[in-house]
Coordinates of C-alpha atoms in Angstrom, one line a residue:
M1 CA 76.0 104.0 15.1
A2 CA 73.4 103.1 17.7
S3 CA 74.0 106.3 19.7
S4 CA 73.5 108.5 16.6
L5 CA 70.3 106.6 15.7
A6 CA 69.0 107.1 19.2
K7 CA 69.8 110.8 18.9
A8 CA 67.8 111.1 15.7
S9 CA 64.9 109.1 17.1
T10 CA 64.6 111.3 20.1
G11 CA 64.4 114.4 18.0
T12 CA 67.4 116.1 19.5
P13 CA 67.7 119.7 18.2
G14 CA 69.9 119.7 15.1
S15 CA 69.0 116.1 14.1
E16 CA 65.7 116.9 12.4
K17 CA 65.5 117.4 8.7
T18 CA 65.9 121.1 7.7
F19 CA 65.3 123.3 4.7
F20 CA 68.8 124.8 3.8
G21 CA 69.6 124.7 7.5
H22 CA 66.2 126.3 8.5
P23 CA 63.2 124.7 10.2
R24 CA 61.4 122.2 7.9
G25 CA 58.2 124.3 8.2
L26 CA 59.9 127.1 6.2
A27 CA 59.8 124.8 3.1
T28 CA 56.0 124.6 3.5
L29 CA 55.6 128.4 3.9
F30 CA 58.1 129.0 1.0
M31 CA 56.1 126.8 -1.4
T32 CA 52.7 128.2 -0.2
E33 CA 53.8 131.8 -0.8
M34 CA 55.5 130.9 -4.1
W35 CA 52.3 129.3 -5.5
E36 CA 50.1 132.1 -4.1
R37 CA 52.4 134.7 -5.8
F38 CA 52.3 132.6 -9.0
S39 CA 48.5 132.8 -9.0
Y40 CA 48.4 136.5 -8.0
Y41 CA 51.1 137.8 -10.5
G42 CA 49.8 135.5 -13.3
M43 CA 46.3 137.0 -12.9
R44 CA 47.8 140.5 -12.5
A45 CA 49.7 140.2 -15.8
L46 CA 46.5 139.4 -17.6
L47 CA 44.2 141.8 -15.8
V48 CA 44.5 145.1 -17.7
L49 CA 45.0 143.4 -21.1
Y50 CA 41.8 141.3 -20.5
L51 CA 39.8 144.4 -19.5
V52 CA 40.7 146.3 -22.7
S53 CA 40.4 143.3 -25.0
G54 CA 37.2 142.7 -26.9
G55 CA 35.5 140.2 -29.3
A56 CA 37.3 137.1 -30.4
D57 CA 40.6 139.1 -30.2
A58 CA 42.0 137.3 -33.3
A59 CA 44.9 139.6 -33.5
R60 CA 46.6 138.0 -30.5
G61 CA 45.2 134.5 -31.2
S62 CA 42.9 134.4 -28.1
Q63 CA 39.7 132.4 -28.5
G64 CA 38.1 134.1 -25.5
G65 CA 37.1 137.8 -25.7
G66 CA 37.8 140.3 -22.9
L67 CA 35.5 143.0 -21.5
A68 CA 36.2 145.7 -24.1
M69 CA 36.7 148.5 -21.6
T70 CA 38.5 151.8 -22.1
G71 CA 42.1 152.1 -21.0
A72 CA 41.1 154.6 -18.3
T73 CA 38.5 152.3 -16.8
A74 CA 40.9 149.3 -17.0
V75 CA 43.6 151.3 -15.1
A76 CA 41.0 152.4 -12.5
I77 CA 39.9 148.8 -11.9
Y78 CA 43.4 147.5 -11.7
S79 CA 44.4 150.2 -9.3
V80 CA 41.4 149.6 -7.0
Y81 CA 42.1 145.9 -7.0
V82 CA 45.8 146.3 -6.0
S83 CA 44.9 148.8 -3.4
M84 CA 42.2 146.5 -1.9
V85 CA 44.7 143.6 -1.6
Y86 CA 46.9 145.8 0.7
L87 CA 43.9 147.3 2.5
M88 CA 42.6 143.9 3.3
A89 CA 45.9 143.0 5.0
M90 CA 44.8 144.9 8.1
P91 CA 41.5 143.0 8.7
G92 CA 43.4 139.9 7.6
G93 CA 45.8 140.3 10.5
W94 CA 42.8 140.9 12.8
F95 CA 41.2 137.6 11.8
G96 CA 44.5 135.8 12.5
D97 CA 44.9 137.4 15.9
R98 CA 41.3 137.3 17.1
V99 CA 39.2 134.7 15.2
W100 CA 41.0 131.8 13.5
G101 CA 44.7 132.0 14.3
A102 CA 47.3 132.4 11.6
R103 CA 47.4 128.8 10.3
K104 CA 43.6 128.4 9.9
T105 CA 43.4 131.9 8.3
V106 CA 46.0 131.0 5.7
A107 CA 44.2 127.8 4.8
I108 CA 40.8 129.6 4.4
A109 CA 42.6 132.3 2.4
G110 CA 43.9 129.7 0.0
F111 CA 40.4 128.4 -0.7
V112 CA 39.1 131.9 -1.1
I113 CA 41.8 132.9 -3.6
M114 CA 41.4 129.6 -5.6
A115 CA 37.6 130.3 -5.8
G116 CA 38.3 133.8 -6.9
H117 CA 40.5 132.7 -9.8
G118 CA 38.0 130.1 -10.7
S119 CA 35.3 132.8 -10.9
L120 CA 37.6 134.8 -13.1
A121 CA 37.8 131.8 -15.4
L122 CA 34.1 132.2 -16.1
P123 CA 32.9 134.6 -18.9
G124 CA 31.0 137.8 -18.1
Q125 CA 31.4 140.9 -15.9
A126 CA 29.5 139.5 -12.9
A127 CA 31.8 136.5 -12.5
F128 CA 34.8 138.8 -13.1
F129 CA 34.0 141.2 -10.3
V130 CA 33.1 138.5 -7.9
G131 CA 36.4 136.8 -8.7
L132 CA 38.3 140.0 -8.2
A133 CA 36.7 140.6 -4.8
L134 CA 37.5 137.1 -3.7
V135 CA 41.1 137.2 -4.8
A136 CA 41.6 140.6 -3.0
A137 CA 40.0 139.4 0.2
G138 CA 41.9 136.1 0.2
S139 CA 45.2 137.7 -0.6
G140 CA 44.7 140.2 2.3
L141 CA 44.0 137.3 4.7
L142 CA 47.0 135.3 3.5
K143 CA 49.5 138.2 3.3
A144 CA 49.0 139.3 6.8
N145 CA 49.4 135.9 8.4
I146 CA 51.9 133.9 6.5
S147 CA 54.9 136.1 7.4
T148 CA 53.8 135.8 11.0
M149 CA 54.1 132.0 10.7
V150 CA 57.6 132.4 9.4
G151 CA 58.5 134.2 12.5
H152 CA 56.9 131.5 14.7
L153 CA 59.5 129.0 13.3
Y154 CA 62.3 130.7 15.2
D155 CA 63.3 131.1 18.8
G156 CA 62.4 134.8 19.0
P157 CA 63.9 137.8 17.3
D158 CA 67.4 137.0 18.4
D159 CA 67.5 133.6 16.6
P160 CA 70.5 134.0 14.2
R161 CA 68.7 132.1 11.5
R162 CA 65.7 134.4 11.5
D163 CA 66.9 137.0 8.9
G164 CA 68.2 134.2 6.6
G165 CA 64.8 132.5 6.9
F166 CA 62.9 135.7 5.8
T167 CA 65.4 136.1 2.9
L168 CA 64.6 132.6 1.7
F169 CA 60.9 133.3 2.1
Y170 CA 61.4 136.5 0.0
I171 CA 63.0 134.5 -2.7
G172 CA 59.9 132.3 -2.8
I173 CA 57.8 135.4 -3.4
N174 CA 59.9 136.6 -6.3
L175 CA 60.3 133.1 -7.8
G176 CA 56.5 132.7 -8.1
A177 CA 56.1 136.2 -9.5
F178 CA 58.9 135.6 -12.0
I179 CA 57.5 132.3 -13.4
A180 CA 53.8 133.3 -13.5
P181 CA 53.8 135.6 -16.5
F182 CA 55.6 133.0 -18.6
V183 CA 53.0 130.4 -17.8
V184 CA 49.7 132.1 -16.9
G185 CA 50.4 135.2 -19.0
T186 CA 51.3 133.3 -22.2
V187 CA 48.3 130.9 -22.0
G188 CA 45.9 133.7 -21.2
E189 CA 47.2 136.1 -23.8
K190 CA 47.9 133.7 -26.7
V191 CA 45.4 130.9 -26.1
N192 CA 42.4 131.9 -24.0
W193 CA 42.0 134.5 -21.2
H194 CA 39.8 132.3 -19.1
L195 CA 42.2 129.4 -19.3
G196 CA 44.9 131.6 -18.1
F197 CA 42.8 132.6 -15.0
L198 CA 42.1 128.9 -14.5
L199 CA 45.8 128.1 -14.4
A200 CA 46.2 130.8 -11.7
A201 CA 43.5 128.9 -9.7
A202 CA 45.4 125.6 -10.3
G203 CA 48.6 127.2 -9.0
M204 CA 46.9 128.3 -5.8
G205 CA 45.4 124.9 -5.5
V206 CA 48.9 123.3 -5.6
G207 CA 50.1 125.7 -3.0
L208 CA 47.0 125.0 -0.8
I209 CA 47.4 121.2 -1.0
Q210 CA 51.1 121.2 0.0
F211 CA 50.3 123.7 2.8
L212 CA 47.6 121.4 4.3
F213 CA 50.0 118.4 4.0
G214 CA 52.9 120.4 5.5
T215 CA 51.1 122.0 8.5
K216 CA 52.6 119.3 10.8
H217 CA 56.0 121.0 10.3
L218 CA 54.8 124.4 11.4
S219 CA 55.1 125.8 14.9
E220 CA 52.2 125.1 17.4
K221 CA 52.0 128.9 17.9
S222 CA 50.6 129.2 14.4
A223 CA 47.4 127.4 15.4
V224 CA 46.8 129.6 18.5
V225 CA 44.4 132.5 18.5
P226 CA 46.5 135.1 20.4
N227 CA 43.6 137.3 21.5
P228 CA 40.3 135.6 20.9
L229 CA 37.1 137.6 20.7
S230 CA 34.8 137.3 23.7
A231 CA 31.2 136.2 23.0
A232 CA 30.0 139.8 23.5
E233 CA 32.6 141.2 21.1
R234 CA 31.7 138.5 18.5
N235 CA 28.0 139.3 18.7
S236 CA 28.7 143.1 18.5
M237 CA 30.9 142.5 15.4
L238 CA 28.3 140.4 13.7
V239 CA 25.6 143.0 14.3
K240 CA 27.9 145.8 12.9
V241 CA 28.7 143.8 9.8
A242 CA 25.1 142.9 9.2
V243 CA 24.0 146.6 9.5
V244 CA 26.7 147.7 7.0
L245 CA 25.7 144.9 4.5
V246 CA 22.0 145.7 4.8
A247 CA 22.6 149.4 4.4
A248 CA 24.8 148.8 1.3
A249 CA 22.3 146.4 -0.2
A250 CA 19.5 148.9 0.3
F251 CA 21.5 151.8 -1.1
Y252 CA 22.5 150.0 -4.3
G253 CA 19.0 148.5 -4.6
V254 CA 17.6 152.0 -4.9
V255 CA 20.4 153.1 -7.3
V256 CA 19.7 150.0 -9.6
G257 CA 15.9 150.5 -9.2
M258 CA 16.2 154.1 -10.4
G259 CA 18.2 152.9 -13.5
V260 CA 21.2 155.2 -12.8
Y261 CA 23.7 152.5 -11.8
T262 CA 27.0 152.5 -13.6
L263 CA 30.4 151.0 -12.7
N264 CA 31.5 154.3 -11.1
W265 CA 28.8 153.8 -8.3
A266 CA 31.0 150.9 -7.1
L267 CA 34.5 152.1 -8.0
V268 CA 34.3 155.7 -6.6
P269 CA 33.2 154.8 -3.1
I270 CA 35.9 152.0 -2.8
T271 CA 38.5 154.5 -4.1
L272 CA 37.5 157.2 -1.6
A273 CA 37.5 154.6 1.2
G274 CA 41.0 153.6 0.1
L275 CA 42.2 157.2 0.5
L276 CA 40.2 158.1 3.7
I277 CA 41.0 154.9 5.7
P278 CA 44.8 155.4 5.7
V279 CA 44.3 159.0 6.7
A280 CA 41.9 158.0 9.5
V281 CA 44.2 155.4 10.8
L282 CA 47.2 157.8 11.0
V283 CA 45.1 160.5 12.6
R284 CA 43.8 158.0 15.2
I285 CA 47.3 156.9 16.1
K286 CA 48.7 160.4 16.1
R287 CA 45.9 161.7 18.4
D288 CA 46.2 158.8 20.9
K289 CA 46.8 160.4 24.3
D290 CA 48.5 157.2 25.5
L291 CA 51.6 158.0 23.4
D292 CA 54.4 159.8 25.1
K293 CA 56.2 162.8 23.6
S294 CA 58.9 160.7 21.9
E295 CA 56.3 158.4 20.3
Q296 CA 54.3 161.4 19.1
S297 CA 57.4 162.9 17.5
K298 CA 58.2 159.7 15.7
M299 CA 54.7 159.4 14.4
T300 CA 55.0 162.9 13.0
G301 CA 58.2 161.9 11.3
Y302 CA 56.7 158.7 10.1
I303 CA 54.0 160.6 8.2
W304 CA 56.7 162.0 5.9
F305 CA 57.8 158.5 5.0
F306 CA 54.1 157.4 4.5
V307 CA 53.3 160.2 2.1
A308 CA 56.6 159.6 0.2
A309 CA 55.8 155.9 -0.1
A310 CA 52.3 156.6 -1.3
I311 CA 53.7 158.8 -4.1
F312 CA 56.3 156.1 -5.0
W313 CA 53.7 153.3 -5.2
M314 CA 51.3 155.5 -7.2
I315 CA 53.9 155.4 -10.0
Y316 CA 55.5 152.0 -9.4
D317 CA 52.3 150.0 -9.5
Q318 CA 51.5 151.4 -13.0
G319 CA 54.0 148.9 -14.2
G320 CA 51.0 146.5 -14.4
S321 CA 48.6 149.0 -16.0
T322 CA 50.0 152.0 -17.9
L323 CA 53.3 150.3 -18.9
S324 CA 51.4 147.1 -19.7
L325 CA 49.1 148.8 -22.1
F326 CA 52.0 150.5 -23.7
A327 CA 53.9 147.2 -24.0
D328 CA 50.8 145.6 -25.6
S329 CA 50.1 148.2 -28.3
K330 CA 53.3 150.2 -28.9
T331 CA 56.3 148.0 -28.6
T332 CA 57.6 145.6 -31.2
G333 CA 57.3 142.5 -29.0
T334 CA 60.4 140.9 -30.6
V335 CA 64.0 140.5 -29.5
F336 CA 66.5 139.2 -32.1
G337 CA 63.6 138.2 -34.3
L338 CA 61.8 136.2 -31.6
G339 CA 58.3 137.3 -30.6
F340 CA 56.9 137.2 -27.0
P341 CA 53.7 138.2 -25.3
A342 CA 53.3 141.6 -23.5
T343 CA 52.6 139.8 -20.3
W344 CA 56.3 138.7 -20.1
Y345 CA 57.3 142.2 -19.1
Q346 CA 55.7 141.5 -15.7
S347 CA 58.6 139.0 -15.0
L348 CA 61.2 141.8 -15.2
N349 CA 60.6 143.2 -11.8
P350 CA 61.0 139.9 -9.8
L351 CA 64.0 139.0 -12.0
F352 CA 65.7 142.3 -11.2
V353 CA 64.8 142.0 -7.5
M354 CA 66.4 138.5 -7.3
S355 CA 69.4 139.7 -9.2
L356 CA 70.0 143.1 -7.5
A357 CA 68.8 142.6 -3.9
P358 CA 72.0 140.7 -2.9
V359 CA 74.1 143.4 -4.5
F360 CA 72.3 146.2 -2.6
A361 CA 72.5 144.2 0.7
W362 CA 76.3 143.9 0.1
L363 CA 76.6 147.6 -1.0
W364 CA 74.9 148.9 2.2
L365 CA 77.1 146.8 4.4
W366 CA 80.2 147.9 2.5
L367 CA 79.3 151.6 2.8
A368 CA 78.4 151.0 6.5
R369 CA 81.9 149.7 7.2
K370 CA 83.3 152.9 5.6
N371 CA 80.8 154.9 7.7
Q372 CA 79.3 156.2 4.4
E373 CA 76.0 154.4 4.2
P374 CA 73.1 156.7 3.3
N375 CA 70.5 157.1 6.1
T376 CA 66.9 156.2 5.8
I377 CA 65.8 159.6 4.7
V378 CA 68.4 159.7 1.9
K379 CA 67.4 156.2 0.7
F380 CA 63.8 157.3 0.5
S381 CA 64.8 160.4 -1.5
M382 CA 66.8 158.2 -3.9
G383 CA 63.8 155.8 -4.4
L384 CA 61.5 158.7 -5.2
V385 CA 63.9 160.4 -7.6
L386 CA 64.6 157.1 -9.4
V387 CA 60.9 156.2 -9.8
G388 CA 60.3 159.8 -11.1
A389 CA 63.2 159.5 -13.5
S390 CA 61.8 156.2 -14.9
F391 CA 58.7 158.1 -16.0
F392 CA 60.7 161.0 -17.4
I393 CA 62.5 158.3 -19.5
F394 CA 59.0 156.8 -20.4
I395 CA 58.1 160.1 -22.1
V396 CA 60.8 159.4 -24.8
P397 CA 59.3 156.1 -26.2
M398 CA 55.8 157.6 -25.8
N399 CA 56.7 160.4 -28.1
M400 CA 58.5 158.1 -30.5
A401 CA 55.3 155.9 -30.7
G402 CA 53.1 158.9 -31.2
D403 CA 53.0 158.4 -35.0
G404 CA 52.2 154.7 -34.8
T405 CA 55.8 153.6 -34.8
K406 CA 56.5 150.6 -32.5
V407 CA 59.5 151.1 -30.2
S408 CA 62.1 148.7 -28.9
P409 CA 61.3 146.5 -25.9
L410 CA 64.6 147.7 -24.3
W411 CA 62.9 151.0 -23.4
L412 CA 60.5 149.2 -21.1
V413 CA 63.3 146.9 -19.8
S414 CA 65.3 150.0 -18.7
I415 CA 62.2 151.6 -17.1
Y416 CA 61.4 148.5 -15.1
M417 CA 65.0 148.2 -14.0
I418 CA 65.2 151.8 -12.8
Q419 CA 61.9 151.3 -10.9
T420 CA 63.3 148.1 -9.3
I421 CA 66.4 149.9 -8.1
G422 CA 64.1 152.6 -6.6
E423 CA 62.1 149.9 -4.9
L424 CA 65.2 148.4 -3.4
C425 CA 66.2 151.8 -2.0
L426 CA 62.7 152.5 -0.5
S427 CA 60.7 149.3 0.2
P428 CA 63.0 147.3 2.5
V429 CA 64.0 150.5 4.3
G430 CA 60.4 151.4 4.7
L431 CA 59.6 148.1 6.4
S432 CA 62.5 148.5 8.7
V433 CA 61.7 152.1 9.7
T434 CA 58.1 151.2 10.3
T435 CA 59.1 148.7 13.0
K436 CA 61.6 151.1 14.5
M437 CA 59.3 154.1 14.7
A438 CA 56.1 152.2 15.8
P439 CA 54.7 153.2 19.2
K440 CA 54.7 150.3 21.6
K441 CA 50.9 150.3 21.8
Y442 CA 50.7 149.8 18.0
A443 CA 53.8 147.6 17.4
S444 CA 51.8 144.8 15.8
Q445 CA 49.5 147.1 13.7
M446 CA 52.1 149.3 12.1
M447 CA 53.1 146.9 9.4
G448 CA 49.5 147.1 8.2
V449 CA 49.8 150.9 8.3
W450 CA 52.8 150.6 6.0
F451 CA 50.8 148.6 3.5
L452 CA 48.1 151.3 3.6
A453 CA 50.7 153.6 1.8
V454 CA 50.3 151.2 -1.2
T455 CA 46.5 151.5 -0.9
A456 CA 46.6 155.3 -0.8
G457 CA 49.0 155.5 -3.8
D458 CA 46.9 153.1 -6.0
C459 CA 43.6 154.7 -5.0
S460 CA 45.1 158.1 -6.1
T461 CA 45.8 156.6 -9.5
S462 CA 42.3 155.1 -9.6
L463 CA 40.6 158.4 -8.7
L464 CA 42.5 160.3 -11.4
S465 CA 41.4 157.7 -14.0
L466 CA 37.8 157.9 -12.8
A467 CA 37.9 161.7 -13.0
G468 CA 38.7 161.4 -16.7
V469 CA 42.5 162.1 -16.4
D470 CA 44.4 160.3 -19.2
L471 CA 47.2 158.4 -17.3
N472 CA 48.4 157.1 -20.6
G473 CA 49.2 160.6 -21.9
T474 CA 52.6 162.2 -21.9
G475 CA 51.3 165.3 -19.9
M476 CA 50.2 163.2 -17.0
I477 CA 53.3 161.0 -17.1
A478 CA 55.4 164.1 -16.9
M479 CA 53.4 165.5 -14.0
E480 CA 53.7 162.3 -12.0
A481 CA 57.4 162.1 -12.7
S482 CA 57.8 165.8 -11.5
L483 CA 55.8 165.1 -8.3
A484 CA 58.0 162.1 -7.4
V485 CA 61.3 164.0 -8.0
A486 CA 60.0 167.1 -6.2
A487 CA 58.9 164.9 -3.2
G488 CA 62.4 163.2 -3.2
F489 CA 64.2 166.6 -3.1
A490 CA 61.7 167.9 -0.5
I491 CA 62.5 165.1 1.9
Y492 CA 66.2 165.5 1.3
M493 CA 66.0 169.3 1.9
Y494 CA 64.1 168.8 5.2
R495 CA 66.2 165.7 6.2
K496 CA 67.5 167.5 9.4
K497 CA 64.0 168.3 10.5
V498 CA 62.7 164.8 9.8
Q499 CA 65.7 163.3 11.6
A500 CA 65.0 165.4 14.6
L501 CA 61.5 164.0 14.7
M502 CA 62.8 160.5 14.4
G503 CA 64.8 160.9 17.7
T504 CA 67.2 158.0 18.1
V505 CA 66.0 156.1 15.0
H506 CA 68.5 156.1 12.2

């Protein structure tokens, strides 16, 4: 008895408290990410519906009016917002590596996200757009650094617990995303939009409090700034930021002064930046003369995967915009006589991910043992064909609802399920192939490059909406579906060429 107490008191490895057999700090990061996703997906479930809602909105029982925008504008704003979250992951990682360290960056990000949701809880367009910008910036800061801290908890990449730890962390992401629409979505849609946004702020607040109290369980590496800025670099960066801010303020001051300012003056430049930045980053890496012949070849092959992923996310992320608007206005909203808010559809994807991810993990292993597992290229093709097929199916209920008839919710349930199966074919594989094909010089940056595919896809959607294209029409839905399926078949047909570019990566 005495010897075992001594063992515990000295902190011998294996004697400390764990989280399902993993380092105690994983519980802190699990809960932080769960609550951050709760706030993010709760707000996301409300976003498009709030934008198109107007007046007292008595039909849905809400006491707080929305912004009464058109469906096209709402889709454009939603797409820009989602794209900026992923675009901000790159500067978010930079802040963690060079300015604050991962732990401090995540703490600051939590405050920024909470402030953003708080601003969304205030009425008016000005508060709305300030809140949206804050949530996007904060989410980018947090997203880039919290996964890094999970890795810090383990003894390098060969720690046998590492993959299991990231699996638990992934469950936290989907658990928060699953719960949020039932809580934030229901209150926002049925009671008061702004109260819903306030609940999202409260969720982030809970996550932030437990993170601050639980930091003692995190690795000391998380508090270190790996590559701090020198004084000269810091001053140069401050000057560049100041110049950009002054130039932007002067430009928009002139536009407003001339009386020609509209929302497009803000949305179009952001959308174009979201398309041009990913291209510029890929071109910069591809043209780097420090890369050897093998790395150059792999980057050429990687561009195929990047473009495919951008097409996939262009369609997939409309689950929170185009599909959400259809759910709100053209589905019955009842199952077995029980009514439910349109925001609840946003819980389907995380539910299907949690249900099907273990099945797919088992399936790939089972096929691998039989030497029949599809390679990365085939899995990407499957993901694209499936997401395209989901939109071909979407055309059926759209036509059925054309005369004002409200369709069964099961149409949307099936569409979300097919898209999730496509996601499980493409997204985990995309993360893996990104790390495998990354040039050594850009090993730590390539995950940010992968997220830029989401930015490019969503900005494509936004640009189409801003150009006056009706993304809620059957013609455009059919065109997007055809593009995805054609891209899937193109990658499959050129699989030998792409595999040759990938070299030893399979």
